[in-house]
XYZ file of C-alpha atoms in Angstrom:
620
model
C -10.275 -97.375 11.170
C -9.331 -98.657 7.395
C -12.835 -96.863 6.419
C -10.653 -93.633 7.193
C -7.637 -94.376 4.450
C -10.605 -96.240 1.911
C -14.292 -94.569 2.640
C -15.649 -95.536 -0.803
C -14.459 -98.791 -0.910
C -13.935 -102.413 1.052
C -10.464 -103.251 2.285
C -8.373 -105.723 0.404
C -6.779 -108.676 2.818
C -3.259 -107.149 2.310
C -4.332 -103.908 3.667
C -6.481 -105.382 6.453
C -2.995 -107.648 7.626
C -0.914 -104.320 6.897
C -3.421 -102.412 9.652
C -2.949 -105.122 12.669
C 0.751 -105.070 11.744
C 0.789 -101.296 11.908
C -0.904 -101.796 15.491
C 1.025 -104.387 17.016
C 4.287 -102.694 15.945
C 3.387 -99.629 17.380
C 2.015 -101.483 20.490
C 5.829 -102.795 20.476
C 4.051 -106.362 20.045
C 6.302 -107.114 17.223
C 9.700 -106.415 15.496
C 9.992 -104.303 12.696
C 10.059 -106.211 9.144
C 13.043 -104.348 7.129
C 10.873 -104.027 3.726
C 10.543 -100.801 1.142
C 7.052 -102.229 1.165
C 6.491 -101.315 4.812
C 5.783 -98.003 6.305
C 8.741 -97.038 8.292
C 6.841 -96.015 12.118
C 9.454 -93.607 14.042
C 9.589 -91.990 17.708
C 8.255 -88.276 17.946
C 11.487 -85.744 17.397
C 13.973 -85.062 14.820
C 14.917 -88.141 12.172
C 17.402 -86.276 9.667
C 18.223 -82.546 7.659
C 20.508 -81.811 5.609
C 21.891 -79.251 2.946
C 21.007 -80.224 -0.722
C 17.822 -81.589 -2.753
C 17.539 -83.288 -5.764
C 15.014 -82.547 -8.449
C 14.573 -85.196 -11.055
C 17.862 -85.591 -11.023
C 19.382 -81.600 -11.019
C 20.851 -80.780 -7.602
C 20.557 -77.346 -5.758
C 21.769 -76.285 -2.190
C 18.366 -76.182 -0.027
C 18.211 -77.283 3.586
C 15.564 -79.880 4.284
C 14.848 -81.839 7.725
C 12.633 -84.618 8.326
C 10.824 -85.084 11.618
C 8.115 -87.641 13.389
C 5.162 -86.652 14.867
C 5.459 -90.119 16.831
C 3.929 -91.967 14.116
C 4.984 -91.074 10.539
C 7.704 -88.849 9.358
C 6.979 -85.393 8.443
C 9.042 -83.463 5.437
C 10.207 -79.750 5.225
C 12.136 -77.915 2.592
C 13.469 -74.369 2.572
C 11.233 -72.207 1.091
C 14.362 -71.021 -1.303
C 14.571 -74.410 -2.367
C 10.994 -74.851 -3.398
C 10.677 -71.590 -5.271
C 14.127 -72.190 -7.135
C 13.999 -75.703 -7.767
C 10.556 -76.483 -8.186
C 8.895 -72.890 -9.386
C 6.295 -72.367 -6.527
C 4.895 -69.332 -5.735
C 4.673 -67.829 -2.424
C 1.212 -65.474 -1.534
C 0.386 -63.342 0.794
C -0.332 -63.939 4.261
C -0.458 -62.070 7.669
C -0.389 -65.646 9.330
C 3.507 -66.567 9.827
C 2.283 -70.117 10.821
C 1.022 -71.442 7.342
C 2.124 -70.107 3.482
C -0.234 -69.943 1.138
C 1.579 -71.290 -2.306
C 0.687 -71.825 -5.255
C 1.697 -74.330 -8.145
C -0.358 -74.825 -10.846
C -3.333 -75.457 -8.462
C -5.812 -73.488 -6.333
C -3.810 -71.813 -3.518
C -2.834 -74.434 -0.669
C -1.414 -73.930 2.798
C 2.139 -75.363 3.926
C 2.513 -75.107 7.466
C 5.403 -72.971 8.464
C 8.439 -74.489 10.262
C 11.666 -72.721 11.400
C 14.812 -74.777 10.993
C 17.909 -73.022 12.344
C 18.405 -69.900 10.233
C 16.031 -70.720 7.581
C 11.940 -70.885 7.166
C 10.998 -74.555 5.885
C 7.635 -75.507 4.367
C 5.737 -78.951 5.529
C 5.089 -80.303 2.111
C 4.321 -84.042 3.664
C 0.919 -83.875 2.811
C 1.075 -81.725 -0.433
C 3.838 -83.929 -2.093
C 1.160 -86.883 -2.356
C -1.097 -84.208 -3.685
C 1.463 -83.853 -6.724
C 2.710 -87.435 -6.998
C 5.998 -86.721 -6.095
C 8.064 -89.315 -4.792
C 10.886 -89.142 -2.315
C 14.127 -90.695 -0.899
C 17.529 -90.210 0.711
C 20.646 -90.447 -0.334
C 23.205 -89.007 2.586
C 23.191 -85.082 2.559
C 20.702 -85.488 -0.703
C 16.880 -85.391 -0.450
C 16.135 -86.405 -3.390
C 12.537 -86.030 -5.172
C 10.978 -87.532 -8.414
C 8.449 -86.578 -10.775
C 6.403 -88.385 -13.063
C 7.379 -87.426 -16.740
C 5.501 -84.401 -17.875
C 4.399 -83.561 -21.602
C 4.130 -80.444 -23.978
C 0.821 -80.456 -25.316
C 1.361 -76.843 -27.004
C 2.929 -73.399 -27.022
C 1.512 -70.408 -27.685
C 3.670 -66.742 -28.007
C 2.083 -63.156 -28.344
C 3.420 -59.670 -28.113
C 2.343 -58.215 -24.793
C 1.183 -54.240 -25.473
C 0.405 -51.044 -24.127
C -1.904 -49.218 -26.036
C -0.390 -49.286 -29.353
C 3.099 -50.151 -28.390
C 4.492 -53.493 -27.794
C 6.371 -53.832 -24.871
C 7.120 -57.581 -24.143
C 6.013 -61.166 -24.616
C 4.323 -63.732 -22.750
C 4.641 -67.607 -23.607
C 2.258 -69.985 -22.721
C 3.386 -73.326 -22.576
C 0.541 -75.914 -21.818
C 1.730 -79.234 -19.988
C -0.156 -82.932 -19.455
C 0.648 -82.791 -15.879
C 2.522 -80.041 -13.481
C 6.203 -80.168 -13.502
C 8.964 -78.338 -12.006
C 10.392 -75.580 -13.503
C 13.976 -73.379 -12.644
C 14.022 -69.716 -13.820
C 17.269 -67.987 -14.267
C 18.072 -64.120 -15.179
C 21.101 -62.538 -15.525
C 21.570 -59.094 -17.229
C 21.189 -59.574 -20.827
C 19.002 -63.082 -20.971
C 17.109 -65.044 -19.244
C 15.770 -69.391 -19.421
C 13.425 -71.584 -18.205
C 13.772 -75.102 -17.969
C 11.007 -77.635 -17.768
C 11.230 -81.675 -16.588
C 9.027 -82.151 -19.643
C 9.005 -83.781 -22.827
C 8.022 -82.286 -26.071
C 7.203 -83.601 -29.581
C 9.446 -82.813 -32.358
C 6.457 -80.975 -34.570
C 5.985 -78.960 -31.837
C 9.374 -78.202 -31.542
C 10.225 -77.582 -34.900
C 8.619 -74.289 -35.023
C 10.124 -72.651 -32.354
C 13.826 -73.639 -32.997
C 16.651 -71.407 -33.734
C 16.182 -67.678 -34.185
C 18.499 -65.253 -32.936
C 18.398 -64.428 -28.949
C 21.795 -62.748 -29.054
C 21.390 -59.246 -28.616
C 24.767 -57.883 -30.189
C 27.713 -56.977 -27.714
C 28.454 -53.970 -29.705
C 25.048 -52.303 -29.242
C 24.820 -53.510 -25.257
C 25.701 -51.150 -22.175
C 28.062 -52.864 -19.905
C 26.614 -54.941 -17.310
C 28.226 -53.038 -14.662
C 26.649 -49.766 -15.963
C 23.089 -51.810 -16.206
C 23.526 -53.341 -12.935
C 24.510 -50.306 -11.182
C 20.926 -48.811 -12.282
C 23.037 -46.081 -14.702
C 21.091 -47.304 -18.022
C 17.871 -45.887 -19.071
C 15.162 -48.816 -19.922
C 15.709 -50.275 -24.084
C 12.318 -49.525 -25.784
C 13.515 -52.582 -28.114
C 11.398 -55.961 -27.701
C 12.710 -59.085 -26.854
C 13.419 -61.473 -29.503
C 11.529 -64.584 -29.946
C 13.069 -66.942 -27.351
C 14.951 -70.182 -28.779
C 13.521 -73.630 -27.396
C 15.608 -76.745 -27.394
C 14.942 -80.163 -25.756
C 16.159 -83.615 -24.892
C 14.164 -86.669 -24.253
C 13.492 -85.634 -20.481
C 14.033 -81.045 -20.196
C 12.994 -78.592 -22.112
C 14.994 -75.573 -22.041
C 13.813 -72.206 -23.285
C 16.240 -69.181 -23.263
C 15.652 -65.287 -24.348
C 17.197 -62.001 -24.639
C 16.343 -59.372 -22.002
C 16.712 -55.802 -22.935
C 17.489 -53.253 -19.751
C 14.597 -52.188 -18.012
C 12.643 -55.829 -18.500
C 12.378 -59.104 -16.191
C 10.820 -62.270 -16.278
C 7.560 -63.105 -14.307
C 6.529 -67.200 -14.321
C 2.561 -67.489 -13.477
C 1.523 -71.690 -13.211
C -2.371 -72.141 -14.143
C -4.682 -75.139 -13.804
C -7.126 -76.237 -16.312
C -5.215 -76.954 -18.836
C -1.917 -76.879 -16.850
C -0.405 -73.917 -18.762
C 3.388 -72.242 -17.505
C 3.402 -68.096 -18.407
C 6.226 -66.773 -18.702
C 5.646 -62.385 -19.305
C 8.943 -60.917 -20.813
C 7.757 -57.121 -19.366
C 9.101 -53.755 -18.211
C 6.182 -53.740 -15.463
C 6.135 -57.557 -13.765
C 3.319 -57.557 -11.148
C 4.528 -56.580 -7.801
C 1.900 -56.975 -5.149
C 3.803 -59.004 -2.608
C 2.834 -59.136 0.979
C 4.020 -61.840 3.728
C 4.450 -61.581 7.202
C 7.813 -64.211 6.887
C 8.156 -64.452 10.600
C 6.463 -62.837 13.320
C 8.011 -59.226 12.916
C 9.542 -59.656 9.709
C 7.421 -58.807 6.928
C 8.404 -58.967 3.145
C 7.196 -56.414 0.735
C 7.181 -56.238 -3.001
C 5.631 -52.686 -4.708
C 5.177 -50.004 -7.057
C 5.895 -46.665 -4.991
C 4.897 -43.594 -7.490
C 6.764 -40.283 -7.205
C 4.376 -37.853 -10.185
C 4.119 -40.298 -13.029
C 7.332 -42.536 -12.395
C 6.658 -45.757 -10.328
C 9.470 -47.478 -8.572
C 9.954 -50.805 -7.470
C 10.695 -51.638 -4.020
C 10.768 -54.440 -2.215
C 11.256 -54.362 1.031
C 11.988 -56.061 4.878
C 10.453 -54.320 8.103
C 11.419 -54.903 11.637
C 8.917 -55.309 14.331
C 12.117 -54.903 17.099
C 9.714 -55.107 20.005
C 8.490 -58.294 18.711
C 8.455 -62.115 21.342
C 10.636 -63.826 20.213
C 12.870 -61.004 19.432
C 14.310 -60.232 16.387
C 17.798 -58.706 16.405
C 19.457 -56.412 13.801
C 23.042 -56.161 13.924
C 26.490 -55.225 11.188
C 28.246 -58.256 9.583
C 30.844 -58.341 7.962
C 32.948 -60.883 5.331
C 35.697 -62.011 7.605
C 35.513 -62.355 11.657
C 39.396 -62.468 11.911
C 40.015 -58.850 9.695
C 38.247 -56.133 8.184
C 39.643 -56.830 4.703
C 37.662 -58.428 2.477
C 34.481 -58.924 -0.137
C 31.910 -61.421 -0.620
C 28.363 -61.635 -2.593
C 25.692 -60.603 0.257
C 24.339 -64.089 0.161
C 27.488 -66.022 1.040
C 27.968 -62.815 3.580
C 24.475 -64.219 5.112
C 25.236 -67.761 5.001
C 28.471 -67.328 6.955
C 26.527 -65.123 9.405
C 23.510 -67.149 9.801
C 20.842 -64.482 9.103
C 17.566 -65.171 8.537
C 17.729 -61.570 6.631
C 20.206 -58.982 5.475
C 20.467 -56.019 3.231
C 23.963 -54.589 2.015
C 25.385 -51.612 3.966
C 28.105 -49.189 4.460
C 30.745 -47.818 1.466
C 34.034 -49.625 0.789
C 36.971 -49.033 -1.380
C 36.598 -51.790 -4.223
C 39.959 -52.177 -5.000
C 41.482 -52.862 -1.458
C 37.963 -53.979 -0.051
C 38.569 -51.750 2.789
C 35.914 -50.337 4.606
C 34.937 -46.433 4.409
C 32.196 -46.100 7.048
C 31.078 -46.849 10.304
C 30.827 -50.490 11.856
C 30.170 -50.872 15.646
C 29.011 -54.223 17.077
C 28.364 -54.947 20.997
C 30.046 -51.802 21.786
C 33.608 -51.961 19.951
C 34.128 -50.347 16.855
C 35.238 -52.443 14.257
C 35.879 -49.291 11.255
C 35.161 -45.615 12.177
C 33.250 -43.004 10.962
C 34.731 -40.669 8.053
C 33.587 -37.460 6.649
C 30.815 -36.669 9.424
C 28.329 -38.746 7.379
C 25.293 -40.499 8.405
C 24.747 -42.989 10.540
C 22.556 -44.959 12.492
C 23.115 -46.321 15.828
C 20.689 -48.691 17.716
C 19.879 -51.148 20.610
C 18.227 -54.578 21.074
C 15.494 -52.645 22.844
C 14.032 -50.324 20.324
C 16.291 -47.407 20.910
C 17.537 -45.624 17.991
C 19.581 -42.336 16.773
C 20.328 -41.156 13.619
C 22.605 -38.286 12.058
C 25.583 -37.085 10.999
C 28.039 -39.337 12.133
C 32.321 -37.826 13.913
C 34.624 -39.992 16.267
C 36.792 -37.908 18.086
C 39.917 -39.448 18.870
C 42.609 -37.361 20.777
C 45.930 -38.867 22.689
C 47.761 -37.414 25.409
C 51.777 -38.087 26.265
C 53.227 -38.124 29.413
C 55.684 -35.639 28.134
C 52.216 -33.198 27.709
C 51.923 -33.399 24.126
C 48.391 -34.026 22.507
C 48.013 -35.263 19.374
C 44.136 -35.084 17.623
C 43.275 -38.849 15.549
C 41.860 -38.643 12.356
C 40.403 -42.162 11.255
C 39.829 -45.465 13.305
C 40.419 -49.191 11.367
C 39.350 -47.201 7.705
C 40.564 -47.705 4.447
C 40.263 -44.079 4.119
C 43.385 -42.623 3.913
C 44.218 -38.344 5.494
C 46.912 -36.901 6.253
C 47.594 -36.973 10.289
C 47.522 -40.065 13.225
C 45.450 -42.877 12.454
C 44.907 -45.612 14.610
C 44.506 -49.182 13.811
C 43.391 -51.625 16.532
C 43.196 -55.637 16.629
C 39.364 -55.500 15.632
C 41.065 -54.533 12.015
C 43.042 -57.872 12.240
C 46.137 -59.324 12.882
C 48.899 -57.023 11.719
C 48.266 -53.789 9.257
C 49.684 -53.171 6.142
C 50.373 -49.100 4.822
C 47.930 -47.676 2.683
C 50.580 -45.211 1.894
C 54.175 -44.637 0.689
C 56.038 -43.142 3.759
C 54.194 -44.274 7.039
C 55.385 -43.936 10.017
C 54.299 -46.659 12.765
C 54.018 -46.361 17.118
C 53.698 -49.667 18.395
C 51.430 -48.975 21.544
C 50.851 -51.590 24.438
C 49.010 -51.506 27.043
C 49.066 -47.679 26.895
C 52.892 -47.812 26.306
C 54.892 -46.615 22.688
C 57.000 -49.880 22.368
C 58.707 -49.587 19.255
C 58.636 -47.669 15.883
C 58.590 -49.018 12.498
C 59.001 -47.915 8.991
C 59.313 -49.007 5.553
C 57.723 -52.813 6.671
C 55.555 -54.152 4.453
C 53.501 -55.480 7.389
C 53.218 -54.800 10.448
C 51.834 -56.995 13.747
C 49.231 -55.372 15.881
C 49.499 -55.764 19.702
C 46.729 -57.936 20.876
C 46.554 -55.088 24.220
C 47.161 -52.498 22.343
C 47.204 -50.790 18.770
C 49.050 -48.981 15.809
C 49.776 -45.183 15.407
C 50.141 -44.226 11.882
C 51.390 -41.305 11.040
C 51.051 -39.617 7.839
C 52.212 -36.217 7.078
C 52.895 -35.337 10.600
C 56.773 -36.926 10.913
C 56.474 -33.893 13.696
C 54.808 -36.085 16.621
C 57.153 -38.753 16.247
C 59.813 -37.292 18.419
C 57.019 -36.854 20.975
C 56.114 -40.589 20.640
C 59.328 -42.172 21.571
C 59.677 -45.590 23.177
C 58.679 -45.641 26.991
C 56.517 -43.012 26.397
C 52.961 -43.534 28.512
C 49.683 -43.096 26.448
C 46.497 -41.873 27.034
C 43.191 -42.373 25.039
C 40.016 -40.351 24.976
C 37.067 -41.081 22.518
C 33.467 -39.734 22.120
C 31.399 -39.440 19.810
C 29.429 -36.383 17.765
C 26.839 -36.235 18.524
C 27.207 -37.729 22.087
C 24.230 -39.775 22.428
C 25.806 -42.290 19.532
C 28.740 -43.183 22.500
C 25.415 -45.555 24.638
C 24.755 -47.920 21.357
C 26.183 -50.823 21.003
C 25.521 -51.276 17.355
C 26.400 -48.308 14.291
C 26.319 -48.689 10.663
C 27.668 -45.455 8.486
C 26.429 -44.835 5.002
C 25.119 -41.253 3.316
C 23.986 -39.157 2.757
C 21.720 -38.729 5.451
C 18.232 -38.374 3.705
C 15.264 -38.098 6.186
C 15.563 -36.886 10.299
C 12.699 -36.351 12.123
C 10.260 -36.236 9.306
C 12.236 -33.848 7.223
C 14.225 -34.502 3.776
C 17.555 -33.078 5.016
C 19.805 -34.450 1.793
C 23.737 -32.615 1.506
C 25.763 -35.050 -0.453
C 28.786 -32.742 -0.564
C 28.668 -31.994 3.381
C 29.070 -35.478 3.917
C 32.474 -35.391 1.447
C 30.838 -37.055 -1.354
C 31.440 -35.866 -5.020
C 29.436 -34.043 -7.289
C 28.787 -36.932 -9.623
C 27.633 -38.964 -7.172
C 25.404 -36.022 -5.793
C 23.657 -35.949 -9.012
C 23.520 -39.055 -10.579
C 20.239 -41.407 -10.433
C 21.391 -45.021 -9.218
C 19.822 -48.263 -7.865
C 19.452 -47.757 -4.029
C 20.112 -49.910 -0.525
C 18.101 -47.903 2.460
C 17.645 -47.765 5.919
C 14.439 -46.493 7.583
C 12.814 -45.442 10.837
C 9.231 -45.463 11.252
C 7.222 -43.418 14.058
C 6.495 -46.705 15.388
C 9.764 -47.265 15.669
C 9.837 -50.051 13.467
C 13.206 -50.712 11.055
C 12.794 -50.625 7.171
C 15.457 -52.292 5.358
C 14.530 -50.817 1.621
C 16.218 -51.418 -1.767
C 14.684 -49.146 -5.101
C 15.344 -50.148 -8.801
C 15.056 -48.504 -11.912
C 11.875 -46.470 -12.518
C 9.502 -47.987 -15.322
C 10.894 -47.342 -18.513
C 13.814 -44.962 -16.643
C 16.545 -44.782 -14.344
C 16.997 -44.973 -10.656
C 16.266 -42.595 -7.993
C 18.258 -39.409 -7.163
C 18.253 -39.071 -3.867
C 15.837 -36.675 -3.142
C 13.450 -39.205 -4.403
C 14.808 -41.634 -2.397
C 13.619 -39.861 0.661
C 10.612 -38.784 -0.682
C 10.129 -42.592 -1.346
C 11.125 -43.995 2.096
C 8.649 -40.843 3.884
C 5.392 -42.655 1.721
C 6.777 -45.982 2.592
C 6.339 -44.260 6.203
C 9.822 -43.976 7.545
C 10.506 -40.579 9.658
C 14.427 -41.536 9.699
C 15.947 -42.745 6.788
C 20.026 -43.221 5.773
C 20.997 -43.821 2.515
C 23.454 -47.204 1.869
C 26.122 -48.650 -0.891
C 23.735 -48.606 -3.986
C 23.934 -49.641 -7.288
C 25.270 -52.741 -8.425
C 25.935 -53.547 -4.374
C 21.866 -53.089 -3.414
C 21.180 -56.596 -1.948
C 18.664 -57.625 -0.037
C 18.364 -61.621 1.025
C 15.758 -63.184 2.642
C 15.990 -67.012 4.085
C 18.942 -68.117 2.065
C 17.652 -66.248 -1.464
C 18.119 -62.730 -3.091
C 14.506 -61.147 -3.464
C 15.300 -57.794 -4.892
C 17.437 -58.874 -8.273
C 19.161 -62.076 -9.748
C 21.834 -63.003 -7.708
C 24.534 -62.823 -10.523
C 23.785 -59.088 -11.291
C 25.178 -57.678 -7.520
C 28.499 -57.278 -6.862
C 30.646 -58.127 -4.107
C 29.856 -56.241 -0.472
C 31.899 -55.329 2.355
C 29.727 -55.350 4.801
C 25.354 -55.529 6.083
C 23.051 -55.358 8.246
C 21.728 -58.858 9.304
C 18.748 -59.702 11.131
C 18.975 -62.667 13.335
C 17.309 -64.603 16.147
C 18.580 -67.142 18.667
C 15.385 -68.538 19.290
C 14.851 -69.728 15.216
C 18.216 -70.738 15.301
């Protein structure tokens, strides 16, 4: 029915012949005519994905896929690549099916569509809403908007009561446009597929946005949530422009973000330079997953906290489990993100501790049963199933071997970078061969329950794929009763016991919450002083009495520093979590979400060892 496509309106004679061609093709009366002028009809099921888009030009990682509903083909972008190459904004929902989004227009609903690891948005229909065209090139989807202008820009303190405390822009456009935010931890830009007129420009040119090196924290201490907020205002932000981008870049004093807000009518971009962006953030991402952005307030300090619960009892099931950087050894660092990537996650959050220097780990990782790194210190841990089951506490492997001569021989430390004096024991989940941590090692070659050989002073040494690697420090003693030929036996449990029936165990600490009660001892769980005390960004873990999983991170106070970490658990117990385990913090707190970091710019956290991922085999 051509009344359907043109109800106002008679049809011309090209789009009456157009209709009966339409027909007959899909009748398969007639070939298809190879034109760009013809719609391109294509069986129901998959047509082509791939791994990058193309924005007016500038190209960004994003997975895409294209599809046919037997009829036309349909057109879905990562919802990472939309909000970071095009500026939308994602609302709240409690329907996983359809996101509500917004772009300078009345909220609109993209239906929902999982692509292996990552969430994609339909925007078939809403890209004809917006005039944007599309095409592709390979790996490439590539999308074009019409040329945008700058009617005007307007810039105003921002204040609270008496005192100013940030900026906002307002930068009024013909037309919508996309838009790419970056921060990093001293400034921030904006850039705009719009043009601008030279009068306009001319006013807002060249003042200084370099806040002076001499008078800045480091960016580790500012990153690692150790810098109490600048009361200093931004400066006014420098605007430059070519014939087709307009770039605006700013200063951004510790404590303050960036928040982008599109408006219709005019078509205005806000960008608020502020210590308190608004945090109101609600989506149920998948169902069980839900993504969280808040104020938490502890007295007259507010936190923010963004945060990913579990629903583990959810159809289809979503699993939690440790990753790690490498699958072949337990050496190694990598930004969370890349760590997710590799992974496939739709989620993860940053976990246990790790020694930065020889990226070793210092915790607990179990996975499917086999411990990858061991506990040290009897700190926390958690330890869970794919059913709901969970257990959390302070955290001891014991480790003891038996000769056949009689002798028995306690083991400290399992595949750890922490180094103590005794037997340590180093099996092929660490990697292929081990190298000392220590001047003056001693090494039993064990397989298949069997002292083989010994070695010492190697720089590296192979371990036995059915066995594993004694290493004895400060104990030369049991080496005489470890000779060659000498038969082996093993025995390993846990403390507490109940931790031996989980397949899955991530260390951190301190512990912070069991069984509804704040039960923080830094320096029983070996850590210093300093670290007892200080106030720091923070990575969580939570348990609620529903038995759903909180994966938490907590930033700076308002106009302060981070939490200690009593109020971290007082901030997990009113985010409802009876069990709670404190994680790496600081400059390490990630927490990524389909393919994008939602809790801080990507280039202001540091390298991880290891997470906690959330995946599911039935999204891919």
């Amino acid at each position: 029915d051509l009344m359907v496509f043109h109800p106002n309106q008679d049809a011309t004679r090209a789009e009456v012949a157009a209709f009966f061609y339409q027909s007959l093709l899909l009748l398969g009366k007639v070939e298809a005519i190879p034109s760009d002028y013809i719609l391109q009809v294509f069986p129901a099921g998959p047509i082509r994905e791939g791994t990058r888009i193309s924005i007016n030009g500038k190209t960004r990682a994003a997975t895409w896929n294209q599809w046919s509903n037997g009829l036309l083909a349909r057109t879905a972008i990562a919802d990472a690549g939309l909000i970071q190459g095009m500026g939308i904004d994602l609302l709240n929902t409690e329907n996983p099916s359809q996101q509500p989004v917004q772009w300078f227009s009345l909220p609109i609903a993209l239906p929902v569509q999982r692509h292996n690891h990552y969430r994609h948005l339909e925007i078939t229909n809403w890209r004809k809403q917006q005039s944007l065209t599309m095409s592709v090139n390979g790996d490439t989807l590539a999308i074009a908007k019409p040329m945008t202008n700058v009617t005007g820009i307007q810039i105003e303190n921002l204040f609270e009561g008496d005192r100013a405390i940030g900026l906002r822009l307002k930068i009024n456009l013909t037309e919508p446009t996309p838009y790419q935010l970056r921060q990093d931890t001293f400034d921030w830009q904006v850039t705009l597929d719009a043009a601008i007129k030279q009068s306009i420009l001319d006013d807002y040119q060249n003042p200084s946005t370099v806040t002076p090196e001499s008078t800045r924290p480091s960016s580790e201490e500012v990153n690692e949530g150790e810098v109490i907020a600048d009361t200093s205002q931004p400066l006014r932000p420098t605007i430059t422009a070519d014939p087709q981008h307009l770039l605006i870049q700013g200063n951004l004093p510790p404590g303050l973000s960036v928040k982008a807000i599109t408006q219709t009518n005019p078509y205005t971009l806000i960008l608020e330079i502020r210590p308190d962006i608004p945090r109101n953030r609600n989506i149920l991402w998948l169902p069980g997953l839900r993504w969280k952005e808040e104020y938490v307030s502890l007295g007259s300090d507010r936190f923010p906290i963004t945060s990913l619960t579990l629903s583990p009892n959810q159809t289809p099931k979503l699993n939690l489990e440790p990753i790690w950087t490498y699958s072949h050894t337990m050496e190694g660092t990598t930004p969370l993100l890349k760590m997710g990537e590799f992974c496939k996650t739709l989620a993860a959050i940053n976990a246990g501790f790790f020694n930065r220097n020889n990226r070793l780990p210092l915790g607990a990782i179990r996975w499917h049963g086999t411990w990858y790194s061991g506990p040290i210190l009897n700190r926390g841990a958690i330890a869970w199933d794919n059913q709901g089951s969970t257990a959390i506490d302070r955290l001891t492997l014991e480790e003891v071997i038996t000769t056949s001569t009689g002798g028995q021989f306690p083991l400290v430390v399992l595949n750890s970078g922490y180094v103590k004096g005794g037997i340590s024991r180093f099996t092929p989940q660490w990697g292929k061969s081990y190298t000392p941590l220590t001047a003056g090692e001693v090494i039993i070659v064990v397989e298949n329950n069997r002292v083989t050989r010994h070695v010492e002073n190697a720089e590296v040494t192979d371990i036995p794929d059915t066995g594993y690697l004694l290493v004895l420090r400060s104990l030369s003693s049991a080496k005489a009763s470890l000779m060659p030929g000498t038969t082996i036996t093993l025995e390993s449990t846990t403390n507490p016991s109940n931790f031996n029936s989980f397949p899955h165990i991530i260390g951190g600490g301190p512990l912070l919450i069991k069984n509804q009660q704040i039960v923080v001892d830094a320096q029983a769980e070996g850590f210093s002083r300093a670290f007892a005390q200080q106030s720091a960004i923070r990575s969580v873990f939570g348990i609620t009495n529903s038995g759903e999983l909180i994966l938490v991170t907590i930033h700076n106070r308002i106009g302060g520093l981070g939490a200690s970490l009593t109020e971290t658990a007082e901030l997990m117990q009113k985010l409802g979590a009876i069990h709670a385990l404190n994680l790496d913090g600081g400059s390490s707190t990630s927490l990524i979400l389909g393919g994008q970091m939602i809790n801080r710019p990507p280039s202001t956290a540091a390298r991880v060892h290891n997470g906690l991922g959330i995946f599911s085999h039935h999204y891919g």
